[in-house]
PDB file of C-alpha atoms in Angstrom:
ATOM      1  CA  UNK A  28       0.829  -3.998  -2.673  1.00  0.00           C
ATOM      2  CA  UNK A  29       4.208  -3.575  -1.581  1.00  0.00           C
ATOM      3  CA  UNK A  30       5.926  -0.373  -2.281  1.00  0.00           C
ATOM      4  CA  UNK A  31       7.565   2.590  -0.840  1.00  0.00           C
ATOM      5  CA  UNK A  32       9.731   6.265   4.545  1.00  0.00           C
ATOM      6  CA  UNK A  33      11.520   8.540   6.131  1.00  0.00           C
ATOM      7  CA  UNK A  34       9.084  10.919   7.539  1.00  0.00           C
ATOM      8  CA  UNK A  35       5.688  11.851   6.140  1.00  0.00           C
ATOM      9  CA  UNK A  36       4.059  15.268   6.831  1.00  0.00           C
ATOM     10  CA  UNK A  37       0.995  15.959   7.883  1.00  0.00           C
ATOM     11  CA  UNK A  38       0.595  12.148   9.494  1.00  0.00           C
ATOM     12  CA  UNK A  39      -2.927  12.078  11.876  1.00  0.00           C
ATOM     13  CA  UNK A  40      -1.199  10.020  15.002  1.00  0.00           C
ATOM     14  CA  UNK A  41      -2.712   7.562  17.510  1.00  0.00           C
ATOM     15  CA  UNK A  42      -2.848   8.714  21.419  1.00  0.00           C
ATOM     16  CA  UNK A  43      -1.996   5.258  22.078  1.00  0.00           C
ATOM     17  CA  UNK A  44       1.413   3.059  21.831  1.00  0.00           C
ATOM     18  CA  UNK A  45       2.146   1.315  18.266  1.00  0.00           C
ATOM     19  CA  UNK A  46       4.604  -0.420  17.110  1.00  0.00           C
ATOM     20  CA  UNK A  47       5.418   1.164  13.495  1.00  0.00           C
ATOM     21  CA  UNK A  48       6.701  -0.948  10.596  1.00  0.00           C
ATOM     22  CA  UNK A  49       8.127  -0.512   6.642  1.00  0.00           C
ATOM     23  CA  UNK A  50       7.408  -3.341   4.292  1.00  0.00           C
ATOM     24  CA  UNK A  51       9.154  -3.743   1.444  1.00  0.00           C
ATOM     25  CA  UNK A  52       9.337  -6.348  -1.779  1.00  0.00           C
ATOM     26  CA  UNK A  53      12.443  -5.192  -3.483  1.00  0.00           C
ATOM     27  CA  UNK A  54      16.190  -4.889  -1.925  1.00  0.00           C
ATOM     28  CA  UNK A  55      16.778  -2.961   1.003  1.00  0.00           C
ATOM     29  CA  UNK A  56      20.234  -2.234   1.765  1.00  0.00           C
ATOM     30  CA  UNK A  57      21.265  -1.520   5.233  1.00  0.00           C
ATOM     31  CA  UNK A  58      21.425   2.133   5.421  1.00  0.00           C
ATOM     32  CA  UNK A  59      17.913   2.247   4.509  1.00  0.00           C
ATOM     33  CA  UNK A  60      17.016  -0.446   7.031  1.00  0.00           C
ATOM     34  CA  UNK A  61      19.098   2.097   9.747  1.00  0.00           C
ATOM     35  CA  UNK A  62      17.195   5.150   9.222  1.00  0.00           C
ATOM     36  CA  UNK A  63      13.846   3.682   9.546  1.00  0.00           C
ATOM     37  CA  UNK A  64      15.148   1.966  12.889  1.00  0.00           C
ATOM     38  CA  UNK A  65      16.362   5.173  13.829  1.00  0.00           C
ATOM     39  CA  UNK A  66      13.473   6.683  13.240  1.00  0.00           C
ATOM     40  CA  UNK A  67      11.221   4.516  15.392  1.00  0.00           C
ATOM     41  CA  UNK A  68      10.055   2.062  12.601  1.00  0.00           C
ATOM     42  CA  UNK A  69      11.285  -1.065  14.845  1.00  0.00           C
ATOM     43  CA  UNK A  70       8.736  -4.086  12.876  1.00  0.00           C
ATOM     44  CA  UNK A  71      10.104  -5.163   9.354  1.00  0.00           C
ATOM     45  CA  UNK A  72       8.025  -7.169   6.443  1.00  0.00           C
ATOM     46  CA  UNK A  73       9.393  -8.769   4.151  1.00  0.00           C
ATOM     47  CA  UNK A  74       8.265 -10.361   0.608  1.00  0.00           C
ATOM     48  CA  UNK A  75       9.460 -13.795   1.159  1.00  0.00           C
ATOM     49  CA  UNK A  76       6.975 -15.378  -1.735  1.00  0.00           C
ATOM     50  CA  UNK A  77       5.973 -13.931  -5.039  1.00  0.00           C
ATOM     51  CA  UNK A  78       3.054 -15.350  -7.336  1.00  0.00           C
ATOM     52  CA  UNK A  79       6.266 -15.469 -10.296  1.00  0.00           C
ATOM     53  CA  UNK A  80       3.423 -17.001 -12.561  1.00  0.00           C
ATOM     54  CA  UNK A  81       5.664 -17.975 -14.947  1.00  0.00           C
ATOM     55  CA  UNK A  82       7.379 -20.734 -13.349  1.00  0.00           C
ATOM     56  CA  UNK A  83       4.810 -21.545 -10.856  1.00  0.00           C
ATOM     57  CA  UNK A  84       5.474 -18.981  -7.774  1.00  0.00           C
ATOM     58  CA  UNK A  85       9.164 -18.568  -6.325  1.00  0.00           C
ATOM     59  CA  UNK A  86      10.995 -17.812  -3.148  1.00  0.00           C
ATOM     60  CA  UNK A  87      11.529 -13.982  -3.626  1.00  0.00           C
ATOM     61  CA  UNK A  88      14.798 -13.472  -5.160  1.00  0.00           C
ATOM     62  CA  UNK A  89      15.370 -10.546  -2.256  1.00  0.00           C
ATOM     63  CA  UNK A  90      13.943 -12.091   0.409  1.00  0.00           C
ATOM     64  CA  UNK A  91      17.098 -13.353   2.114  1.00  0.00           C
ATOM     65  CA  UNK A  92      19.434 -10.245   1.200  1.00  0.00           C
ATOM     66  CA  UNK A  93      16.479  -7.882   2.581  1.00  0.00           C
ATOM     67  CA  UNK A  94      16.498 -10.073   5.943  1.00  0.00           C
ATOM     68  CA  UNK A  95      20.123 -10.050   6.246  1.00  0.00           C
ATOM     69  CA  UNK A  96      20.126  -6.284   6.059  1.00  0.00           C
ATOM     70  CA  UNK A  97      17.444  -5.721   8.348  1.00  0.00           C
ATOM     71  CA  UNK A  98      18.710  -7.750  10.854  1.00  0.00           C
ATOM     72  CA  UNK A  99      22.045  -5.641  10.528  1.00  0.00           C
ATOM     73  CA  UNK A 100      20.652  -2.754  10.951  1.00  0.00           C
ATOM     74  CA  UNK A 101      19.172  -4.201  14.173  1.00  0.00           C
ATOM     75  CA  UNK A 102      15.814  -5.265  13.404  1.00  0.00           C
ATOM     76  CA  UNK A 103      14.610  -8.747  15.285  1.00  0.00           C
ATOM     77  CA  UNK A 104      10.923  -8.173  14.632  1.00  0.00           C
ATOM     78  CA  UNK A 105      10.165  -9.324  11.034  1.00  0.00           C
ATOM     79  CA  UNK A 106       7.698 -11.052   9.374  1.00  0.00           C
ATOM     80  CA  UNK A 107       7.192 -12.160   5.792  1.00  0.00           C
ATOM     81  CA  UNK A 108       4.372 -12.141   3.819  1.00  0.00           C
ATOM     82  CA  UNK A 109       3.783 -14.841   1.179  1.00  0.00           C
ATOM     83  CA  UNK A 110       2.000 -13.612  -2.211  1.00  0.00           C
ATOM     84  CA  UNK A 111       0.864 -17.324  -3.409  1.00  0.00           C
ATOM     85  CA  UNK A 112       0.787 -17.968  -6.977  1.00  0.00           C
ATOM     86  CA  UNK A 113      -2.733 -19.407  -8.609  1.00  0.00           C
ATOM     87  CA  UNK A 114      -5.161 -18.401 -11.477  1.00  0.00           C
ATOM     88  CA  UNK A 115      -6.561 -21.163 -14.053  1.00  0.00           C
ATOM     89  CA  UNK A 116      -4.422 -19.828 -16.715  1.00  0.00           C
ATOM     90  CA  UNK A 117      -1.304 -20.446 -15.052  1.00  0.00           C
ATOM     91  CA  UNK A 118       0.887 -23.523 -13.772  1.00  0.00           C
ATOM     92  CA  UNK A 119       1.277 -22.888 -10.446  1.00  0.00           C
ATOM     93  CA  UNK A 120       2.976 -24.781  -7.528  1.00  0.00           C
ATOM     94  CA  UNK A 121       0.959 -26.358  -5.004  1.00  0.00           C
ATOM     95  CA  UNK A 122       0.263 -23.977  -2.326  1.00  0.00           C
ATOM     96  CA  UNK A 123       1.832 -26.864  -0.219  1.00  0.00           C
ATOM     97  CA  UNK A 124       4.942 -26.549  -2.365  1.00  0.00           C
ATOM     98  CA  UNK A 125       4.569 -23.127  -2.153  1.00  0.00           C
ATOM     99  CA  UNK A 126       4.527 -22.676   1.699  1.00  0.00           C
ATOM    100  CA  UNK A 127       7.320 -26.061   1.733  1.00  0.00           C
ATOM    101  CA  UNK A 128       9.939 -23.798  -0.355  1.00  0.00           C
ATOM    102  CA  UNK A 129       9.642 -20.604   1.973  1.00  0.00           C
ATOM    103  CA  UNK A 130       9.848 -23.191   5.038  1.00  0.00           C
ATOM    104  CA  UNK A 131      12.970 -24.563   3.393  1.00  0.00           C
ATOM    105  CA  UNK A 132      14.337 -21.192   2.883  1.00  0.00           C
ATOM    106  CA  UNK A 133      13.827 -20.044   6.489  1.00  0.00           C
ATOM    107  CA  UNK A 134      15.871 -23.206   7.180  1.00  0.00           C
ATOM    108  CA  UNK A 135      18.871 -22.731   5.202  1.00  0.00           C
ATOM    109  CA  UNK A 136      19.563 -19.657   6.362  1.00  0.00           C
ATOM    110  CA  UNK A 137      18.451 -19.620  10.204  1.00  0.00           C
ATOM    111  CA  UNK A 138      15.647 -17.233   9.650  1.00  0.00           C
ATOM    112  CA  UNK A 139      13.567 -16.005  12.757  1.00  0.00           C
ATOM    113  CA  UNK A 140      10.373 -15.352  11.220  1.00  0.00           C
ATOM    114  CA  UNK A 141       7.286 -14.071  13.455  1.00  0.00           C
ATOM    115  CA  UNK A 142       3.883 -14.354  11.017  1.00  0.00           C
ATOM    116  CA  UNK A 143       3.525 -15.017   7.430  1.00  0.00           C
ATOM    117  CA  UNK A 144       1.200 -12.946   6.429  1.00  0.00           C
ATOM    118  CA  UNK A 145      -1.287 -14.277   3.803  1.00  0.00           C
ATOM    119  CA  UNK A 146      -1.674 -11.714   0.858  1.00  0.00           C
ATOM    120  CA  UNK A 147      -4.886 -11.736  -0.240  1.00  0.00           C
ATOM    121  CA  UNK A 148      -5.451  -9.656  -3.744  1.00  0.00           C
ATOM    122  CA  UNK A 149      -6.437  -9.316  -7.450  1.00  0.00           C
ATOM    123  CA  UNK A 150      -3.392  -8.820  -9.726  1.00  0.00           C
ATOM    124  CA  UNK A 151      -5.425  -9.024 -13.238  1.00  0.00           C
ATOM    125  CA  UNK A 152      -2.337  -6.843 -15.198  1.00  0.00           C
ATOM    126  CA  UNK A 153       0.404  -9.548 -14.981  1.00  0.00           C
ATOM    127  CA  UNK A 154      -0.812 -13.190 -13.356  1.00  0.00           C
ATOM    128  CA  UNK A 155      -4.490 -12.479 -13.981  1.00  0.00           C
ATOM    129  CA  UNK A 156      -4.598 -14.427 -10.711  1.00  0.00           C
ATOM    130  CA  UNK A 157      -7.905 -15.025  -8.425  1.00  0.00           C
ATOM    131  CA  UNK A 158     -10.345 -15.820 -11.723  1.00  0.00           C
ATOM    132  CA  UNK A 159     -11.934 -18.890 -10.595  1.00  0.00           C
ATOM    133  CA  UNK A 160     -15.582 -17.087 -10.119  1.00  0.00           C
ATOM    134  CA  UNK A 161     -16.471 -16.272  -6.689  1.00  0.00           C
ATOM    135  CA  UNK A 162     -17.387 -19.870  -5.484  1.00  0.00           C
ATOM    136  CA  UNK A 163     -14.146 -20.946  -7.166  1.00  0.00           C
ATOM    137  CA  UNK A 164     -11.887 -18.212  -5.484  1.00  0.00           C
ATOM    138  CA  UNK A 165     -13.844 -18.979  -2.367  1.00  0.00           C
ATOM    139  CA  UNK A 166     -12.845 -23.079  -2.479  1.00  0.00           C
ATOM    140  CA  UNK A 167      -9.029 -21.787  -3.945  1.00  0.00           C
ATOM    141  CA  UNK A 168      -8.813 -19.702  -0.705  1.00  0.00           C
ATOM    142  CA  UNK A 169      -9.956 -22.263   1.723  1.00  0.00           C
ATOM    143  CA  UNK A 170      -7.434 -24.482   0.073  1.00  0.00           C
ATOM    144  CA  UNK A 171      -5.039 -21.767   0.606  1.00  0.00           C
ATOM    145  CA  UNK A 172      -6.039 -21.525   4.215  1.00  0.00           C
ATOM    146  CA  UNK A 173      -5.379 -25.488   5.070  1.00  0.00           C
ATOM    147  CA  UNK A 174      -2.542 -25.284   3.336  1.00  0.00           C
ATOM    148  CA  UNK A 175      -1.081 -22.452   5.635  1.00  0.00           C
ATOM    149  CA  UNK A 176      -2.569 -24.045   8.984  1.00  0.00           C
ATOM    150  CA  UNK A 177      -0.539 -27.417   8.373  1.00  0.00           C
ATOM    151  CA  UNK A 178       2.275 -25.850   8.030  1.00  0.00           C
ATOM    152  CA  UNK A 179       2.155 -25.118  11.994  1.00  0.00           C
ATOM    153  CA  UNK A 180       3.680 -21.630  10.882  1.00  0.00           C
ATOM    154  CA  UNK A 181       2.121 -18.590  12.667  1.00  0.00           C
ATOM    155  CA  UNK A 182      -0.295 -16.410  10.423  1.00  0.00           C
ATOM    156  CA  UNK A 183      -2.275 -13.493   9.094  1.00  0.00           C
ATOM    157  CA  UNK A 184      -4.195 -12.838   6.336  1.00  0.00           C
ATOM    158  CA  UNK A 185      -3.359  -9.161   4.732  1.00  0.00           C
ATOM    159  CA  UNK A 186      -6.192  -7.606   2.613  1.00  0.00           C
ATOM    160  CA  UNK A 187      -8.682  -4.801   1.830  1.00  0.00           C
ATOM    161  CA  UNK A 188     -12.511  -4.374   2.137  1.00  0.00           C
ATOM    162  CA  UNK A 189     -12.598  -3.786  -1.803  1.00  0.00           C
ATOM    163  CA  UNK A 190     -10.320  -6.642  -2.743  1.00  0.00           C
ATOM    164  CA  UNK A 191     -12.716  -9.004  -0.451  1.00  0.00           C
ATOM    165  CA  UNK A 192     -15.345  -7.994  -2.381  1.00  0.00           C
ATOM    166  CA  UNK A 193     -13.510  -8.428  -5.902  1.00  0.00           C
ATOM    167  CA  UNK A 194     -11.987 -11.851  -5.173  1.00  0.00           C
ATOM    168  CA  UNK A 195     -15.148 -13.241  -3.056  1.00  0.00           C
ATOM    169  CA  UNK A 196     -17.664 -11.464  -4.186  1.00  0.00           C
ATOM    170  CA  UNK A 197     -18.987 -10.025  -1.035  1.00  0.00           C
ATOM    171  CA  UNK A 198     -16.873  -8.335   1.997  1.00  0.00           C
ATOM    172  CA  UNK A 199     -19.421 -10.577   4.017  1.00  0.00           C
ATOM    173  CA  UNK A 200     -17.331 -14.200   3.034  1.00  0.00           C
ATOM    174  CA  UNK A 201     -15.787 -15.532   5.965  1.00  0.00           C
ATOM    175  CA  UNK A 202     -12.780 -17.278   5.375  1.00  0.00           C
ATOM    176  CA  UNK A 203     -10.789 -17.185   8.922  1.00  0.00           C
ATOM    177  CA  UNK A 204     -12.069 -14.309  11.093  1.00  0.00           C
ATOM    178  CA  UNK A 205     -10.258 -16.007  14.278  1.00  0.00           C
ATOM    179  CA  UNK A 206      -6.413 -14.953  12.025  1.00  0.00           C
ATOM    180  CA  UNK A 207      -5.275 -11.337  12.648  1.00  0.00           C
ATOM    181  CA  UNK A 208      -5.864  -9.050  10.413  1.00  0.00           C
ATOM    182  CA  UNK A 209      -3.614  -6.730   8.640  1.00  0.00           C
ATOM    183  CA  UNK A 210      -5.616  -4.424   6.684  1.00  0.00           C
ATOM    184  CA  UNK A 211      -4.417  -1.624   3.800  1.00  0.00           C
ATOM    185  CA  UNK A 212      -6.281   2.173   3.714  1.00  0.00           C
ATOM    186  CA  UNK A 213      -4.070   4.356   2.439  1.00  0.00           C
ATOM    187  CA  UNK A 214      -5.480   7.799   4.218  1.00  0.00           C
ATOM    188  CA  UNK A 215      -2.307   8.469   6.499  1.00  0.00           C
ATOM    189  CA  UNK A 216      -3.911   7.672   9.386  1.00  0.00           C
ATOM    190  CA  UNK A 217      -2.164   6.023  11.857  1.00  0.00           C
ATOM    191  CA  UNK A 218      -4.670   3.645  14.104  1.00  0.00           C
ATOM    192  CA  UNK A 219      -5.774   0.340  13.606  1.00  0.00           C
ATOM    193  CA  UNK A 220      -9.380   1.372  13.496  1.00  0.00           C
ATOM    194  CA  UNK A 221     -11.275  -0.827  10.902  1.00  0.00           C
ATOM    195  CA  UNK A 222     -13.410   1.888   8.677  1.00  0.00           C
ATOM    196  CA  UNK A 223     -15.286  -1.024   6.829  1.00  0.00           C
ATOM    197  CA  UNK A 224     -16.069  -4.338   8.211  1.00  0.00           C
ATOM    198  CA  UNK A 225     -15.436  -7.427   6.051  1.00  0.00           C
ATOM    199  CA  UNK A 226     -14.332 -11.183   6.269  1.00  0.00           C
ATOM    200  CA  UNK A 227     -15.879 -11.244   9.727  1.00  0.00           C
ATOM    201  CA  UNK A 228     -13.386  -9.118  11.231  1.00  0.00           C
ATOM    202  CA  UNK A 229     -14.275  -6.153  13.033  1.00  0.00           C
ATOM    203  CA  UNK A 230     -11.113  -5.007  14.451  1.00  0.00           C
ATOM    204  CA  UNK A 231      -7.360  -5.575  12.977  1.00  0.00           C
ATOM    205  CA  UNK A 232      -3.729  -6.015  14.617  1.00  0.00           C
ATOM    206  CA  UNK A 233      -2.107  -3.735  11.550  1.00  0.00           C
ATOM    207  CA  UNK A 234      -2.895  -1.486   9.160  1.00  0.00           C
ATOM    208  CA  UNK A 235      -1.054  -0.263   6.405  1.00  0.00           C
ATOM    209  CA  UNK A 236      -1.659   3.452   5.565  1.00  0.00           C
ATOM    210  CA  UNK A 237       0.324   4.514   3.094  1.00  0.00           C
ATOM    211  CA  UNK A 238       2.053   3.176  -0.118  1.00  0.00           C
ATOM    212  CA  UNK A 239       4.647   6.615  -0.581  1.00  0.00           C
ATOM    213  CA  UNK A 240       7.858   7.194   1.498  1.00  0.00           C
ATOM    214  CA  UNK A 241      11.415   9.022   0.929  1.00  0.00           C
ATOM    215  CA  UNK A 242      13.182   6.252   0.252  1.00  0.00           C
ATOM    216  CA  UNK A 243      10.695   4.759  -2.542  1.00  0.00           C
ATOM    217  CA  UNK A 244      11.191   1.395  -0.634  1.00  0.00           C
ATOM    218  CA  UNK A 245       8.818   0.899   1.898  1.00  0.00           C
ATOM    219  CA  UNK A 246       5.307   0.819   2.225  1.00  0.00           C
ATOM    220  CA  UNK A 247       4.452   2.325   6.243  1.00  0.00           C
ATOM    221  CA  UNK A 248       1.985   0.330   8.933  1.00  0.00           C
ATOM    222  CA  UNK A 249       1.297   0.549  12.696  1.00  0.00           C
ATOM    223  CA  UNK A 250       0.595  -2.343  14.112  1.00  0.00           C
ATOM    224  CA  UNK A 251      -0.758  -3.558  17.985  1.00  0.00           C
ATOM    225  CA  UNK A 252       1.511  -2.918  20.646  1.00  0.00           C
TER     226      UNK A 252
END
């Protein structure tokens, strides 16, 4: 998901106010973090859980040196996103356990955290993840979904129209079309318009439109003002 600032050429703006954002799932160090500020990228997201199939899903290993440096570099709007481990071949944690050890984390090191945002997506090269079936991945997400909701934590579900389709078999499923949306086209367009419709939604609160940026660190995103 996760990848890659500093400025793009050729970017097709909004006429209205947006807040723009870098996400990121490896170390940032501050200077980075500084010239995106600088540059009006004022929102920062943040891998705080990784699907780490092998031992069950883990706290990101950068999660709390990339908030640190953010919030150096004078960020105070971030948000995580939590990439929950599952797939029948694999041993995964709870996705109460899951959601319990990023809650912990936040804890133990005073973290002020806005949404967690839900990523929803096939990874079939590494975790082979999401290969329940469709009714399966349907039940696995709904689980994931009650899981979130009692942790009281504010959230968002982060996904695409195609990887609806591959994990639920049709962009028409409906998991939680009251959540905001943060939704990834990568066509360098900067507006939340919503191209094609799926999990209910028919508008979004962010969308992530590229995956390519100077520093190699970031991936870029407007979101609602």
């Amino acid at each position: 998901m996760f990848r890659s600032l500093l400025l793009l050429p050729a970017l097709i703006v909004s006429s209205y106010a947006l807040i723009s954002a870098v996400d990121s799932s490896s170390l940032v160090p501050t200077a980075t973090y500084v010239k995106a500020f600088g540059e009006g990228f004022t929102k920062a997201i943040i891998r705080g859980y990784e699907e780490a199939c092998g031992v069950g899903g883990e706290v990101d290993p950068n999660f709390v040196g990339s908030y640190n440096n953010a919030r150096a570099a004078g960020y105070t709007d971030i948000d995580t996103y939590w990439f929950p481990c599952n797939g029948s071949g694999n041993n995964c944690k709870s996705y109460a356990t899951q959601l319990a050890e990023l809650g912990a984390t936040f804890n133990a090191h005073s973290m002020k955290i806005g949404t967690i945002w839900i990523d929803l997506e096939k990874d079939a090269a590494i975790c082979n993840n999401w290969n329940y079936g469709t009714a399966g991945n349907q039940a696995q997400a709904q689980s994931l979904l009650a899981a979130m909701k009692a942790t009281g934590f504010n959230f968002g579900i982060y996904s695409t129209p195609g990887e609806w389709s591959t994990l639920f078999g049709s962009t028409s499923f409906v998991l939680d079309s009251s959540a905001p949306l943060w939704f990834a086209t990568f066509n360098n367009v900067q507006t939340l318009t919503l191209g094609t419709h799926f999990g209910g939604w028919t508008t979004a609160v962010g969308h992530q439109y590229t995956d390519t940026s100077a520093s190699g660190l970031f991936d870029l995103s407007v979101f609602a003002n």
